[in-house]
XYZ file of C-alpha atoms in Angstrom:
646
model
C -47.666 -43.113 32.279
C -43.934 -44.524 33.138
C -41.404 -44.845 31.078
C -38.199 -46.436 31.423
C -34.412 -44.144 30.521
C -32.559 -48.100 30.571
C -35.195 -50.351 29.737
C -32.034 -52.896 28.778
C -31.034 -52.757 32.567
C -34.333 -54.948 33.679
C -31.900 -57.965 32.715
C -30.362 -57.444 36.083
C -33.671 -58.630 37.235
C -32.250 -62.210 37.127
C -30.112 -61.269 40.042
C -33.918 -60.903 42.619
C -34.631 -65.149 42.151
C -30.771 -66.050 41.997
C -30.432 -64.448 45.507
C -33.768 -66.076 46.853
C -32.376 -69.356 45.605
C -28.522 -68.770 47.409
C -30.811 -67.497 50.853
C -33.119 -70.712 50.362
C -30.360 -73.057 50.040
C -28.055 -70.892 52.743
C -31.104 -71.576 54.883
C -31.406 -75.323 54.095
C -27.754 -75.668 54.530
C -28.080 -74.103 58.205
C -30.857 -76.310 59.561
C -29.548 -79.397 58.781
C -25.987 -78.071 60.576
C -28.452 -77.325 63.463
C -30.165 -80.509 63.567
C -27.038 -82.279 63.571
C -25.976 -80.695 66.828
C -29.168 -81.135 68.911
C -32.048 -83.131 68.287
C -35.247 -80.895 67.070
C -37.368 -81.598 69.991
C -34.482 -79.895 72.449
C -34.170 -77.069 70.557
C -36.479 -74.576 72.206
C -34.764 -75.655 75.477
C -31.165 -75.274 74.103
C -31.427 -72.014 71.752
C -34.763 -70.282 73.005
C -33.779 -67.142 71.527
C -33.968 -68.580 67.743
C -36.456 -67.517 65.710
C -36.732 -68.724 62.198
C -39.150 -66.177 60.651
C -36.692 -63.240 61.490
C -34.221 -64.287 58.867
C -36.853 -64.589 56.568
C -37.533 -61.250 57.214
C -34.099 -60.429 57.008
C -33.697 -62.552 53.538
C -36.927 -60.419 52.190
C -35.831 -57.134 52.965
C -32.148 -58.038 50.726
C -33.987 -59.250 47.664
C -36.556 -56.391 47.997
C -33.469 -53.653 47.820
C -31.771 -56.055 45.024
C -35.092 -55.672 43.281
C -35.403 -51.804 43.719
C -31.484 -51.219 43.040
C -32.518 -52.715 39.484
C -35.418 -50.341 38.520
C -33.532 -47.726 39.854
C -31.025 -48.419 37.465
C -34.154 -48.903 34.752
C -34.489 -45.016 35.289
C -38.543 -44.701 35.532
C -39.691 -41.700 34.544
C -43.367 -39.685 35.072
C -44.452 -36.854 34.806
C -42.911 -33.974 31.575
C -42.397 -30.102 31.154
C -41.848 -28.727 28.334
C -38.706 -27.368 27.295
C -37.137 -24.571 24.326
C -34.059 -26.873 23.095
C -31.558 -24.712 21.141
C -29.197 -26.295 19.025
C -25.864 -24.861 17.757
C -23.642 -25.940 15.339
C -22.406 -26.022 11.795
C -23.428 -27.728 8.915
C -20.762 -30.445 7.283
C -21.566 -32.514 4.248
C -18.689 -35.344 3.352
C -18.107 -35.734 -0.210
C -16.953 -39.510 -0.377
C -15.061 -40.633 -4.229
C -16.202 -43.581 -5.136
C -14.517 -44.026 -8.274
C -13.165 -47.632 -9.015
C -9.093 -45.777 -8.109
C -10.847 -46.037 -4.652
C -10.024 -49.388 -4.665
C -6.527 -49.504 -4.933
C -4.754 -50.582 -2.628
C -1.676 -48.413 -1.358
C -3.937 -47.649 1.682
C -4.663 -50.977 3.430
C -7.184 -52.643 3.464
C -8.007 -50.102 0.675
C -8.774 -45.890 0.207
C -12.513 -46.502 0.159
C -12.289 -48.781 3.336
C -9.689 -46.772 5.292
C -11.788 -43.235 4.612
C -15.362 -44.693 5.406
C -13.432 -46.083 9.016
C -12.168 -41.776 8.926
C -15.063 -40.661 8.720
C -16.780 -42.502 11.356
C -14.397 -41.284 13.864
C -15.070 -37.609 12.111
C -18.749 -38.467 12.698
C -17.690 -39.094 16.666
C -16.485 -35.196 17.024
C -19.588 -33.448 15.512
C -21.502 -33.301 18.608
C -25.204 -30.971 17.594
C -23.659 -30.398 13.979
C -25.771 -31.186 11.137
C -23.968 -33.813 8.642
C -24.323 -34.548 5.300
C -23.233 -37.118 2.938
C -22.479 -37.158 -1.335
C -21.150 -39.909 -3.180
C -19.443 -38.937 -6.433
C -17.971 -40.848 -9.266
C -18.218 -39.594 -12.995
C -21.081 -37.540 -11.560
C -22.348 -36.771 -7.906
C -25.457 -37.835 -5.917
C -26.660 -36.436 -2.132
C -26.822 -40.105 -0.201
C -27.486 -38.206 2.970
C -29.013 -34.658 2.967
C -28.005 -32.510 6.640
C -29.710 -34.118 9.119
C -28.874 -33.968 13.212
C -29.604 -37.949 12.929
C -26.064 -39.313 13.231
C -27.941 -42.958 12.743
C -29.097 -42.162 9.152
C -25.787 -41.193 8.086
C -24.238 -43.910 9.240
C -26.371 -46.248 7.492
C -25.844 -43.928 3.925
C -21.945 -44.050 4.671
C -22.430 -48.022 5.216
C -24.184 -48.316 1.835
C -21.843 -46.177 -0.294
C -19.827 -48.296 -2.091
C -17.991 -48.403 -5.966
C -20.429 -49.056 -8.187
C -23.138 -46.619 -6.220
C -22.789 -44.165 -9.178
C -23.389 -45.548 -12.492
C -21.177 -43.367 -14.635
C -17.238 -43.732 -13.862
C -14.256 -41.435 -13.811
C -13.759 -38.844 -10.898
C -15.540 -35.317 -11.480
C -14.682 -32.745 -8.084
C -16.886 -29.978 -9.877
C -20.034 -32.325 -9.631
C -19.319 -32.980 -6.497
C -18.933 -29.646 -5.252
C -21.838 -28.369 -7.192
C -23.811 -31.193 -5.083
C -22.979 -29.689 -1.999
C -23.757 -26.166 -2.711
C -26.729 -27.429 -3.681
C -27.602 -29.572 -0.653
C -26.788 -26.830 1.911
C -29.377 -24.691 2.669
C -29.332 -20.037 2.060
C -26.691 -18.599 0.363
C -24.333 -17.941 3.733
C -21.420 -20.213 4.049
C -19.564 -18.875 6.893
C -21.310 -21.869 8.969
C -20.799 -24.273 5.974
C -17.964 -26.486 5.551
C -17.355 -29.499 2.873
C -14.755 -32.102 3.169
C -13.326 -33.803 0.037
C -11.810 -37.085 0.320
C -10.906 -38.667 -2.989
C -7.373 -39.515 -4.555
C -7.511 -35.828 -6.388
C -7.499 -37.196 -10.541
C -10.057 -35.149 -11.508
C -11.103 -36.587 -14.800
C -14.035 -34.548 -15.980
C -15.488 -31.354 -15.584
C -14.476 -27.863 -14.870
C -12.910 -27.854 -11.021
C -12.012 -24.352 -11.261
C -15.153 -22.850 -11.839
C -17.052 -24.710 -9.373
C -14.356 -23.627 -6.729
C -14.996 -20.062 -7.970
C -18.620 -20.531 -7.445
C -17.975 -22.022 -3.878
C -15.958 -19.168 -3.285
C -18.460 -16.885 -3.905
C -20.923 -18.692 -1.587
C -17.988 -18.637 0.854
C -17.979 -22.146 1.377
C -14.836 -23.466 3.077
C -13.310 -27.222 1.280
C -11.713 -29.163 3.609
C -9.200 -31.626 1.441
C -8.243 -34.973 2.059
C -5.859 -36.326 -0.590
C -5.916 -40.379 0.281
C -3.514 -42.730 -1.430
C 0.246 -42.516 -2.219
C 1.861 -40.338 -5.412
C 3.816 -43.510 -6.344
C 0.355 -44.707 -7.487
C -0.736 -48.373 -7.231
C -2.440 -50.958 -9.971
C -6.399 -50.342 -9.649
C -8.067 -53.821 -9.193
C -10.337 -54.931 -12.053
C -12.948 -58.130 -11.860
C -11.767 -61.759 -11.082
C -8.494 -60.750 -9.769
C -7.034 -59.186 -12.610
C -6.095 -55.218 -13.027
C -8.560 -52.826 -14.415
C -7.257 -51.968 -17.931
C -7.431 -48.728 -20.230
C -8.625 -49.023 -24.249
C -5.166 -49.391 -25.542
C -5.560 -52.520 -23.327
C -2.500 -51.345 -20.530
C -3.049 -51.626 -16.652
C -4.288 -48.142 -14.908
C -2.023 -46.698 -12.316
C -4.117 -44.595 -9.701
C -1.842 -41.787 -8.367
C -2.767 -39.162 -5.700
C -2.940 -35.432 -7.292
C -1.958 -33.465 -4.501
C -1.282 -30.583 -6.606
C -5.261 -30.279 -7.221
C -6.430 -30.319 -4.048
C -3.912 -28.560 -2.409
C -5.433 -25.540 -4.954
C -8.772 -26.501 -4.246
C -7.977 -26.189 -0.288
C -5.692 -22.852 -0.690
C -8.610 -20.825 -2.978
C -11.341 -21.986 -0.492
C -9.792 -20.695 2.634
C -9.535 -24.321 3.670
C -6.977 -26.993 4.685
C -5.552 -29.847 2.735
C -4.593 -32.997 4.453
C -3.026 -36.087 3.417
C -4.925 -38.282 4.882
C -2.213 -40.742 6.967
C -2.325 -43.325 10.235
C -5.661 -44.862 11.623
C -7.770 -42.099 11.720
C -6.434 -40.747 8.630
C -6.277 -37.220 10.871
C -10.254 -35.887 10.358
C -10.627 -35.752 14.008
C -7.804 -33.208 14.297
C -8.851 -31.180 11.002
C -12.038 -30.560 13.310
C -11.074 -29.722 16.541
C -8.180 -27.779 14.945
C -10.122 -25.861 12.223
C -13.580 -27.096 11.512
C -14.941 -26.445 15.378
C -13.725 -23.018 14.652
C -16.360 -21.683 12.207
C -19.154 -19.838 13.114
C -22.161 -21.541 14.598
C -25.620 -20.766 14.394
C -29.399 -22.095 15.405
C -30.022 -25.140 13.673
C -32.967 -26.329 15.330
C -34.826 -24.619 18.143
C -38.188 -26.874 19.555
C -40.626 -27.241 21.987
C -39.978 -30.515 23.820
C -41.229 -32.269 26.577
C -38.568 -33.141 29.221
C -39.863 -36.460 31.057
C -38.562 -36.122 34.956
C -36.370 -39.118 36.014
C -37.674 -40.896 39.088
C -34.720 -43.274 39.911
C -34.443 -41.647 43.219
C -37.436 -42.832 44.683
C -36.740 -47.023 44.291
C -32.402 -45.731 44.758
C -34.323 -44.596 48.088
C -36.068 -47.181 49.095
C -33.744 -49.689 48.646
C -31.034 -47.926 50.597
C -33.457 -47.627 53.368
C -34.020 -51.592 53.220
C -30.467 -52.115 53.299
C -29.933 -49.575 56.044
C -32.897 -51.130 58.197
C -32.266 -55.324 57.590
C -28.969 -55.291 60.132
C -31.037 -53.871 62.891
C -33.267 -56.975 62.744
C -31.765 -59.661 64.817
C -32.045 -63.012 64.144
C -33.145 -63.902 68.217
C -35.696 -63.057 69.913
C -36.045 -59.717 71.515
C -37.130 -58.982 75.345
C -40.035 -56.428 75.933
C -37.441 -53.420 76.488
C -35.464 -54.014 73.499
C -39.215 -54.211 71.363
C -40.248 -50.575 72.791
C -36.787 -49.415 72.118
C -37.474 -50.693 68.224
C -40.791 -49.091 68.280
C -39.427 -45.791 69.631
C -37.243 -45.499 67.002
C -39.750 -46.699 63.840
C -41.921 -44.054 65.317
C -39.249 -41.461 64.970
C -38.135 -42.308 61.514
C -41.987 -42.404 60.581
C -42.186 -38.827 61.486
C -39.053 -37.721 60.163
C -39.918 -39.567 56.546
C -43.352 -37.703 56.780
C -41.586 -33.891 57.645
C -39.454 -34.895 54.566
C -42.277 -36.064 51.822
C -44.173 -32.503 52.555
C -42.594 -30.998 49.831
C -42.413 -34.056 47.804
C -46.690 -34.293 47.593
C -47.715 -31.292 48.322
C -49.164 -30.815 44.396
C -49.444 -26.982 45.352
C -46.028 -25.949 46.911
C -44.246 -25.714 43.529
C -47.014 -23.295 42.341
C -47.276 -21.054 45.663
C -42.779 -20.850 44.998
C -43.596 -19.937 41.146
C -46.545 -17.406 42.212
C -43.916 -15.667 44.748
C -41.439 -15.310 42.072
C -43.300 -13.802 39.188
C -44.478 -11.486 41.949
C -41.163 -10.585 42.424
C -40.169 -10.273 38.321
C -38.382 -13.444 38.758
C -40.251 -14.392 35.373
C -37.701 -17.346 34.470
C -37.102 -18.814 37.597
C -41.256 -19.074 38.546
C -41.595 -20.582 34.779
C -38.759 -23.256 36.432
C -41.449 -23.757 39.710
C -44.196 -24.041 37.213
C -42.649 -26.879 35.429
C -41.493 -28.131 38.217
C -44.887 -28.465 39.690
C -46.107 -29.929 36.544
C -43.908 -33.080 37.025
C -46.413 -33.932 39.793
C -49.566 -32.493 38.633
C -49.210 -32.932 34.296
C -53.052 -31.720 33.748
C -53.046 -28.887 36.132
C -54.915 -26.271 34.491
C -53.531 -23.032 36.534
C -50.143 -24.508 36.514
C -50.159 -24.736 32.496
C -51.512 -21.169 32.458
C -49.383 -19.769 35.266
C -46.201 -21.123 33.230
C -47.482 -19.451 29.986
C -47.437 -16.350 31.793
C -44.338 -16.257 33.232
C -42.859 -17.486 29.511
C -44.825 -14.512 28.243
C -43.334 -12.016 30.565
C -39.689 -13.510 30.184
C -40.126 -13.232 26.272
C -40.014 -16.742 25.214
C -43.036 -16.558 23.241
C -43.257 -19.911 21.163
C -42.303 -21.542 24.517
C -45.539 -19.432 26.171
C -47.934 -20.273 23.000
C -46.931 -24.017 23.577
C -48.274 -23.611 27.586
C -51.690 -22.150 26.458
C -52.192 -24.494 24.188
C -52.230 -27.268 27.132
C -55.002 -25.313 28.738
C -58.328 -26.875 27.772
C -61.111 -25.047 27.103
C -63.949 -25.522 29.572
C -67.420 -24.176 28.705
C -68.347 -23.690 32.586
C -65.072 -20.913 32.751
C -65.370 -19.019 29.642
C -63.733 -16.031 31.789
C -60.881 -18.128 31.498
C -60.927 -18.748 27.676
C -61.598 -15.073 27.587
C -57.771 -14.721 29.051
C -56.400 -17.652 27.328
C -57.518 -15.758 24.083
C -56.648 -12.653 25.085
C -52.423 -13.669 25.722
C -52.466 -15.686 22.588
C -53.340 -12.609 20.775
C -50.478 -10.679 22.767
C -47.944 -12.954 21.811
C -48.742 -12.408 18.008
C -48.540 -9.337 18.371
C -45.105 -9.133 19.903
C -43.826 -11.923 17.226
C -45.163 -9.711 14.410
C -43.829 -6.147 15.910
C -39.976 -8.849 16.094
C -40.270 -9.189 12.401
C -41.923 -5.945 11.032
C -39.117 -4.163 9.455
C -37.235 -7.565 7.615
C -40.725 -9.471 6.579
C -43.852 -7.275 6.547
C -45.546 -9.799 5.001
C -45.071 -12.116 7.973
C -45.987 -9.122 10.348
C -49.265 -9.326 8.643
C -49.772 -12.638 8.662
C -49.404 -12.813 12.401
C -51.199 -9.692 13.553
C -54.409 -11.259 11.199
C -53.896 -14.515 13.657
C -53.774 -11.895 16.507
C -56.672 -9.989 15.093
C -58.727 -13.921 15.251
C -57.467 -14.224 19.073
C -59.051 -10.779 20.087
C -62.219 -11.597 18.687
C -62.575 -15.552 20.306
C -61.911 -12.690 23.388
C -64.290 -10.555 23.073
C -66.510 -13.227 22.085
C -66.185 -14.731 25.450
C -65.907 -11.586 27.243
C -67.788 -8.924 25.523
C -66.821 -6.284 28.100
C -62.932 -6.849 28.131
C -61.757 -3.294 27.448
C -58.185 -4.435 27.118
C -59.231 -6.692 24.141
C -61.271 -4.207 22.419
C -58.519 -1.267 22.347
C -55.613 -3.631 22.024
C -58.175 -5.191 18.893
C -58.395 -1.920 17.485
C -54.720 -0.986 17.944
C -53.921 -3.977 15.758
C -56.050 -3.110 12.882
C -54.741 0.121 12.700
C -51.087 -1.469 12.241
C -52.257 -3.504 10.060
C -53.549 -0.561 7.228
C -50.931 1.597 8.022
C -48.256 -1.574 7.360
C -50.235 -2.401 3.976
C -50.206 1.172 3.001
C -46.828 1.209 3.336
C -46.491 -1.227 1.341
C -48.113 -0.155 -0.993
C -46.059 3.258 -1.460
C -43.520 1.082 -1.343
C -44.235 -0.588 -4.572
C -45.699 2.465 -6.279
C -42.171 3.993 -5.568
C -40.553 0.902 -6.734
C -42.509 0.361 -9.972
C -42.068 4.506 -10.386
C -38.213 3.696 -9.604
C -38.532 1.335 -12.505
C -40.487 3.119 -14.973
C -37.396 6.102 -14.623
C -35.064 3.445 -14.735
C -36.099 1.966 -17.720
C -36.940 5.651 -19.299
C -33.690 6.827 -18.396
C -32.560 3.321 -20.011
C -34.440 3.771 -22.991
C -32.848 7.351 -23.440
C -29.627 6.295 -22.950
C -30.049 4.014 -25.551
C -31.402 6.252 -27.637
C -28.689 8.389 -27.512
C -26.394 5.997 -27.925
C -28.075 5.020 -31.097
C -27.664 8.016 -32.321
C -24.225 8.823 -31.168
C -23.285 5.362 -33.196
C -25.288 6.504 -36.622
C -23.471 9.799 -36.228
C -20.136 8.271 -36.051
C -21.151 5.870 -38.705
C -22.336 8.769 -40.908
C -18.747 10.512 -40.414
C -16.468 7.448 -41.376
C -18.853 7.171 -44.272
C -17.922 11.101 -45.423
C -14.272 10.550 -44.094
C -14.059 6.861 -46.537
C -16.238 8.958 -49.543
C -13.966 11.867 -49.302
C -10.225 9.405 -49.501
C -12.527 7.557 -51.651
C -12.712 11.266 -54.099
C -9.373 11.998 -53.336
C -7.939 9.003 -54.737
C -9.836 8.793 -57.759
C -9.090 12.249 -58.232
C -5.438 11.870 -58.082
C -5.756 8.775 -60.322
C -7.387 11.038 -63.111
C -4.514 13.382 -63.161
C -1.948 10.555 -62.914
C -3.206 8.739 -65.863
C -4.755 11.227 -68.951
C -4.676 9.769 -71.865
C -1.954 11.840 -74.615
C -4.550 13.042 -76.791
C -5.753 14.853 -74.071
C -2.585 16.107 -73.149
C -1.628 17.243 -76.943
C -4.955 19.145 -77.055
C -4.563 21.091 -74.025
C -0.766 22.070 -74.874
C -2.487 22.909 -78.419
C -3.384 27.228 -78.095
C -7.113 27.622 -78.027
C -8.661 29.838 -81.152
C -10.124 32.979 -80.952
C -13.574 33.495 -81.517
C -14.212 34.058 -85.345
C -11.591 31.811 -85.797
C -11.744 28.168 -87.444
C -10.000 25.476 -85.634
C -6.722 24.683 -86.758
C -7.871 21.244 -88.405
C -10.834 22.551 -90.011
C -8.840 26.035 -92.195
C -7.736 25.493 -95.938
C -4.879 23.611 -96.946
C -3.875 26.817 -98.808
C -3.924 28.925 -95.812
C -1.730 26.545 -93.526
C 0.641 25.966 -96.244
C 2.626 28.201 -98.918
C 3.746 26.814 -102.234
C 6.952 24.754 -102.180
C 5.656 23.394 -98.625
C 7.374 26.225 -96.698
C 5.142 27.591 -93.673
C 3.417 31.070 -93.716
C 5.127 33.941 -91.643
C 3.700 33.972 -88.351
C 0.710 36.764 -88.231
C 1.343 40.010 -85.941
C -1.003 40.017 -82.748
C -3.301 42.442 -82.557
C -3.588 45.367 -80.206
C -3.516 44.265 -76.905
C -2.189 41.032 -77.595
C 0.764 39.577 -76.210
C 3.441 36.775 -77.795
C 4.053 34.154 -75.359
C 7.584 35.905 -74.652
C 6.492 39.293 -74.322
C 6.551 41.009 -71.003
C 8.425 38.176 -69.484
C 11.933 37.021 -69.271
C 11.845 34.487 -72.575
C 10.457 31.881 -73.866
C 8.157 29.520 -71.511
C 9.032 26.154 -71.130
C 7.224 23.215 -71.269
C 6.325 22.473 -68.078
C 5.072 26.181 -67.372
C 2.962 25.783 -70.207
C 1.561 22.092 -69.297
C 1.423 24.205 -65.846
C -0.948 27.142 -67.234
C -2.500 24.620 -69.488
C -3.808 22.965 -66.257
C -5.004 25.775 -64.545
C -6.966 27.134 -67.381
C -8.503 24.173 -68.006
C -12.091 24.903 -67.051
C -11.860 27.931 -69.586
C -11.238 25.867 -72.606
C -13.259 25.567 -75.193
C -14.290 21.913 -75.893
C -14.853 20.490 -79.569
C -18.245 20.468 -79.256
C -18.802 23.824 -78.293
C -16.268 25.261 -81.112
C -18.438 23.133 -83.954
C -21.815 25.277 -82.338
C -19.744 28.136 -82.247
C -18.660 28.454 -85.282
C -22.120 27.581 -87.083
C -23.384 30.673 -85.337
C -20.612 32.791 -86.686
C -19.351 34.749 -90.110
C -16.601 34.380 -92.083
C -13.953 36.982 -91.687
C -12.154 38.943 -94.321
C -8.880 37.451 -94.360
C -6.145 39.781 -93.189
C -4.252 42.610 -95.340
C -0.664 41.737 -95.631
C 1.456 44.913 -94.729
């Protein structure tokens, strides 16, 4: 099957019949020139050496090259190999405002115009970078996710427009929210967001999502667009668009904003100026400079060009048509001419020996692997598959050689393009056999990081033994190589499975240890509780202690500065008038104490006064003798012969 690099360039093609028509008409004009000099029938005596069919031939052989100059620049192509394409780069998402300030017009024609031209010529410098678009207004929305199609975000930048977003107002947090959301793992040191907007963030909380993004480590890129004189922001029918109180809104840039945004990012603010508005030097200068990783890595196939066969061709037809003369030629000057086509002949053959031989590439490829040239006999392999696309020991040869140089999908991908033919099954035997090598090797790559993958692909290995061994029931190498597997395999899921016992015993400590902790916290916390409970009861006792002896009522007072009787004795209240009193209302003589009794001055140095006897009162006070207990004491007692008088 051909296919064509320039299929537009087949236009030229006009060129072939508008030379045939000048070389017609050239002719035309000739002959009649001709036949005005000398009559027709004294031609062949005049100019014997004329020969009209030689410039035909020489008019063929110009519109035959004019013909293949055109497919040559066509670019036909046959014949593929396939082909590991890598692909570097960062990914970029654009977050485009499209707020109705967009519209204003300090930026000519206006902001949204001059940063949608911006970012086209942004577009222009990332060359194997995936891009992203996100419109945002009031809230935020991913137009384009990251693709490597520069087409389809074109098309989503075309179509983003005010209005796009429903909701109004300018919110950065959405929008950066949006883009941590549309880029893909948690890494950002191969991330990068640009910003363009006029910086009045209306809504939302900007700092936190920058704190977020700066977590992720996600670089913003700034681009502050519009003037901070502000400008009038353009309503319906011509008029300006107008606040609630009913007075014209005045867009201003907020430079202060971004520039924060930028400076807590690690990124770069720009005020966006001139034609290009400068995003094609914030990438070369800063953007370019982040780290780059895989972002796509397939198996393709890699049609051969062919334009050097019709380029050939018609260079030879251009190189021969001078050597044909217009006159006729002796016999000397034909065997010269036939000489020489005889020599090119053989030369063209010696040079097309290579070029059709559909076994040379392989014999080059089969003398390199033999060496350990591994790479460079895949290169002969493909090479050789240009000419021969359904060559069986090509496809298996290049598989091989992929195997041995460690590009395993790349080898898989060559396998599969040998078919399986039920006359060879020796050869399905081997197919089988590498395809289970080359699981084997991918799961052994990813072992320690994803067991579970390991697995996976050493079950898929396990499958390609067996279709082996099924083939070739006597292949030692598949048997032992079968068995090694397996063994992997159990001693992987054991592992595993330790693993998880150890975790979920990690767990169970952890939450014991937890629990325990908590525990003892609990009790620390009723314990301290417990103690500012005795420490507020005991104030609580002092206080209302010190309350009761601040505040006694007087009676109580009078009776404890009163003496307390003796026992026999009535209290002072309840003894005879007659015995308290002597006639004429004088008192009685004091009585004399008896043995071992004391006067309040005796033994001391006078009379006390009457704060030491409040004071004594006090401390004696939980030997007195309350009324109560006087009234049973002195129903238990006898009454006393009163007292001899001396």
């Amino acid at each position: 099957m051909i296919s064509w690099q320039h299929p537009t360039a087949f236009a030229a093609l006009v060129l072939v019949p508008a030379l045939a028509g000048f070389l017609v008409w050239a002719w035309r004009r000739r002959a009649q020139a001709l036949d005005a000099f000398v009559a027709s029938g004294l031609l062949p005596v005049v100019a014997p050496e004329v020969d009209p069919r030689r410039r035909t031939r020489r008019a063929a052989l110009r519109t035959t090259a004019i013909g293949l100059l055109v497919l040559a620049l066509a670019g036909p192509m046959w014949g593929f190999r396939w082909e590991q394409v890598h692909r570097e780069g960062i990914d970029l998402i654009v977050a485009l405002d499209t707020s109705r300030s967009m519209l204003a017009t300090d930026v000519k024609p206006n902001r949204l115009t001059r940063a949608k031209l911006g970012i086209q010529d942004l577009l222009a410098e990332t060359q194997g970078d995936r891009v992203g678009l996100i419109a945002f207004a009031g809230t935020a929305f991913v137009q384009c996710p990251l693709t490597l199609d520069h087409g389809a975000f074109l098309q989503a930048l075309e179509a983003s427009d005010v209005g796009i977003i429903p909701r109004g107002g300018t919110d950065l947090a959405s929008a950066i929210d949006a883009a941590l959301g549309a880029f893909e793992g948690r890494q950002g040191n191969h991330q990068a967001l640009v910003l363009i907007t006029d910086g009045e963030s209306l809504e939302g909380d900007w700092k936190a999502a920058v704190a977020r993004a700066k977590e992720r480590g996600l670089r913003i890129y700034t681009v502050g667009i519009g003037t901070t004189e502000g400008e009038l922001v353009p309503g319906d029918g011509g008029t300006f668009f107008k606040d609630r109180r009913g007075q014209a809104v005045t867009s201003r840039l907020d430079e202060t904003t971004l520039q924060q945004i930028a400076v807590d990012t690690g990124g770069v603010y720009l005020h966006a100026a001139g034609t290009s508005m400068g995003l094609t030097e914030l990438y070369r200068d800063h953007i370019a400079t982040l780290e780059k990783r895989d972002l796509e890595s397939t198996l393709e196939r890699r049609w051969e060009p062919r334009f050097q066969i019709p380029l050939a061709l018609a260079l030879l037809l251009l190189l021969v048509e001078p050597f044909i003369d217009e006159r006729r030629q002796t016999v000397r000057e034909r065997r010269r001419w036939r000489f020489r086509g005889a020599a090119a002949a053989v030369v063209l053959a010696m040079l097309s020996i290579g070029w059709f031989d559909p076994h040379a590439r392989g014999r080059e490829g089969n003398a390199l692997y033999a060496d350990g040239k591994y790479k460079e006999a895949a290169t002969e392999y493909n090479q050789g598959l240009l000419d021969d696309p359904d060559s069986v020991p090509l496809h298996y040869n290049l598989g091989d050689a992929q195997y041995e140089a460690k590009e395993y999908d790349a080898a898989m991908a060559a396998f599969g393009q040998v078919p399986a033919d039920p006359n060879d099954p020796a050869l399905g035997a081997r197919v089988a056999y590498n395809v289970g090598n080359i699981k084997f090797r991918q799961g052994a790559a990813v072992e320690g990081a994803e067991p579970q993958k390991a697995i996976a692909l050493w079950t898929e290995a396990l499958v390609a033994y067996r279709r082996a061994l099924g083939a070739s029931p006597d292949d030692q190498d598949a048997k032992f190589n079968y068995e090694l597997v397996l063994a992997k395999i159990e001693a992987l899921k054991k592992k595993l499975e330790e693993q998880q016992k150890q975790q979920e015993k990690n767990k169970d400590q952890q939450q014991k240890d937890d629990q325990k902790k908590d525990d003892e916290q609990q009790k620390q916390e009723q314990k301290d509780e417990q103690q500012k409970n005795d420490e507020q009861q005991k104030k609580d006792e002092q206080q209302q202690e010190q309350q009761q002896q601040g505040e006694k009522p007087p009676e109580d007072q009078q009776q404890q500065q009163q003496p307390q009787p003796q026992e026999g004795e009535k209290p002072p209240e309840q003894q005879p008038e007659q015995q308290q009193q002597q006639a004429g209302g004088e008192p009685k003589e004091q009585q004399q104490p008896e043995a071992g009794e004391q006067t309040a001055g005796e033994g001391g140095e006078g009379e006390m006064t009457k704060d030491e006897a409040a004071a004594l009162l006090d401390s004696q006070r939980d030997q007195e003798v309350q009324p109560g207990e006087v009234v049973r004491r002195l129903q238990g007692a006898g009454v006393a012969e009163p007292s001899k008088d001396w």
